[in-house]
Amino acid sequence: WCGDRLVLVPQHPERFGEVPGELGLFVLERADIEAVIDNERREALEPRRAILEAPGLLEGLPGWDGLEAAASLDDTVYLAVEANLEGRMAGYLLRGLLEPTAEPLRLRVDTQRIAAIPLPTAIPNITHACR
């Protein structure tokens, strides 16, 4: 949640851009979700388009295997990235700022500041296992 917006982050945002190279996200408004839950709205929820601005992210992370998790605090969003480096898993953390007044909504990520996350385990296709 970013304020009253639920930002849906697909594992492979590169599949959801409207133009080549664009990274796509989706947004639902809290009021729309609550209207469906409260049975005040019968039509299906239709997420709005949002853009993940992360210049050079896919090209700059060897072994890119997608986004694994997202968390937010106000308009700051943290993204966990999974990479597969020749059979060895790697995890990275990114930070971005949501531009709540932009249309379409934009999440701008600083790709110059990528933090490697030490992995607690060596399981194929898993960067972080929960206990």
Coordinates of C-alpha atoms in Angstrom, one line a residue:
W1 CA 0.0 0.0 0.0
C2 CA 1.2 3.5 -0.8
G3 CA -1.4 5.7 0.8
D4 CA -4.7 4.7 -0.6
R5 CA -3.2 2.9 -3.6
L6 CA -2.5 -0.7 -3.8
V7 CA 0.5 -1.0 -6.1
L8 CA 0.7 -4.5 -7.7
V9 CA 4.3 -5.4 -8.7
P10 CA 4.6 -8.3 -11.2
Q11 CA 7.7 -10.5 -11.0
H12 CA 8.5 -9.5 -14.6
P13 CA 7.5 -5.9 -15.1
E14 CA 9.3 -5.9 -18.5
R15 CA 6.3 -7.9 -19.8
F16 CA 3.8 -5.2 -19.0
G17 CA 5.2 -2.0 -20.5
E18 CA 3.3 -0.3 -23.3
V19 CA 6.4 0.5 -25.3
P20 CA 9.6 -1.5 -25.7
G21 CA 11.9 -1.1 -22.6
E22 CA 9.1 0.2 -20.4
L23 CA 8.5 -1.6 -17.1
G24 CA 4.8 -1.9 -16.1
L25 CA 3.1 -1.9 -12.7
F26 CA -0.6 -1.9 -11.8
V27 CA -2.6 0.2 -9.3
L28 CA -5.9 -0.3 -7.6
E29 CA -7.6 2.4 -5.4
R30 CA -8.6 1.5 -1.9
A31 CA -12.1 3.0 -2.4
D32 CA -12.7 0.8 -5.4
I33 CA -11.5 -2.3 -3.5
E34 CA -13.7 -1.5 -0.5
A35 CA -16.7 -0.9 -2.7
V36 CA -16.4 -4.4 -4.1
I37 CA -15.9 -5.9 -0.6
D38 CA -18.9 -3.9 0.7
N39 CA -21.0 -5.1 -2.3
E40 CA -21.5 -1.6 -3.5
R41 CA -19.9 -2.3 -6.8
R42 CA -20.5 -5.3 -9.0
E43 CA -18.2 -4.7 -11.9
A44 CA -14.7 -6.3 -11.9
L45 CA -11.8 -4.2 -10.6
E46 CA -9.7 -2.9 -13.5
P47 CA -6.2 -1.9 -12.4
R48 CA -4.7 1.3 -13.7
R49 CA -1.4 1.3 -15.4
A50 CA 1.7 2.5 -13.6
I51 CA 5.3 2.8 -14.7
L52 CA 8.4 1.6 -13.0
E53 CA 11.2 3.9 -14.0
A54 CA 14.4 2.0 -13.4
P55 CA 17.0 3.0 -16.1
G56 CA 19.3 0.2 -17.0
L57 CA 18.0 -2.2 -14.3
L58 CA 17.6 -5.3 -16.4
E59 CA 20.8 -4.7 -18.4
G60 CA 22.7 -3.7 -15.3
L61 CA 22.0 -6.7 -13.1
P62 CA 23.6 -9.9 -14.5
G63 CA 21.3 -12.9 -14.3
W64 CA 18.1 -10.7 -13.8
D65 CA 15.3 -13.1 -12.7
G66 CA 12.6 -10.7 -11.7
L67 CA 11.2 -8.8 -8.7
E68 CA 10.6 -10.9 -5.7
A69 CA 9.0 -8.6 -3.1
A70 CA 7.9 -5.1 -2.5
A71 CA 7.4 -3.1 0.7
S72 CA 6.5 0.6 1.2
L73 CA 6.6 3.3 3.8
D74 CA 4.6 6.4 2.7
D75 CA 5.8 7.1 -0.8
T76 CA 9.1 5.2 -0.5
V77 CA 9.1 1.7 -2.0
Y78 CA 11.7 -1.0 -1.5
L79 CA 12.0 -3.8 -4.1
A80 CA 13.8 -7.1 -3.7
V81 CA 15.3 -8.4 -6.9
E82 CA 16.3 -12.0 -7.7
A83 CA 19.2 -12.9 -10.0
N84 CA 20.6 -16.2 -11.2
L85 CA 24.4 -16.0 -11.7
E86 CA 25.3 -19.2 -13.6
G87 CA 23.3 -21.4 -11.2
R88 CA 24.1 -19.3 -8.1
M89 CA 21.3 -17.2 -6.7
A90 CA 21.8 -13.5 -5.8
G91 CA 19.5 -11.0 -4.2
Y92 CA 19.5 -7.2 -4.4
L93 CA 17.6 -4.4 -2.8
L94 CA 16.4 -1.2 -4.5
R95 CA 14.7 1.9 -3.3
G96 CA 12.3 4.1 -5.2
L97 CA 10.0 7.0 -4.7
L98 CA 6.4 6.9 -5.8
E99 CA 5.2 10.1 -7.6
P100 CA 1.6 10.1 -6.4
T101 CA 0.4 12.9 -8.6
A102 CA 1.9 11.6 -11.9
E103 CA -0.5 10.1 -14.4
P104 CA 0.2 7.4 -15.1
L105 CA 1.5 6.8 -11.6
R106 CA 5.3 6.5 -11.6
L107 CA 7.7 4.7 -9.3
R108 CA 11.2 6.1 -9.8
V109 CA 14.0 3.7 -8.7
D110 CA 17.6 4.8 -8.1
T111 CA 19.5 2.2 -10.1
Q112 CA 22.8 3.8 -9.2
R113 CA 22.3 2.5 -5.6
I114 CA 21.8 -1.2 -5.6
A115 CA 22.5 -3.1 -2.4
A116 CA 23.5 -6.8 -2.6
I117 CA 21.6 -8.9 0.0
P118 CA 23.6 -11.8 1.6
L119 CA 21.7 -15.0 1.1
P120 CA 20.9 -17.2 4.1
T121 CA 20.6 -20.4 2.0
A122 CA 21.7 -21.9 -1.3
I123 CA 18.5 -23.3 -2.7
P124 CA 18.0 -23.0 -6.5
N125 CA 15.6 -20.3 -7.7
I126 CA 15.1 -18.9 -4.1
T127 CA 16.9 -15.9 -2.9
H128 CA 15.3 -15.7 0.6
A129 CA 13.5 -18.4 2.4
C130 CA 11.1 -17.6 5.2
R131 CA 11.0 -19.6 8.4

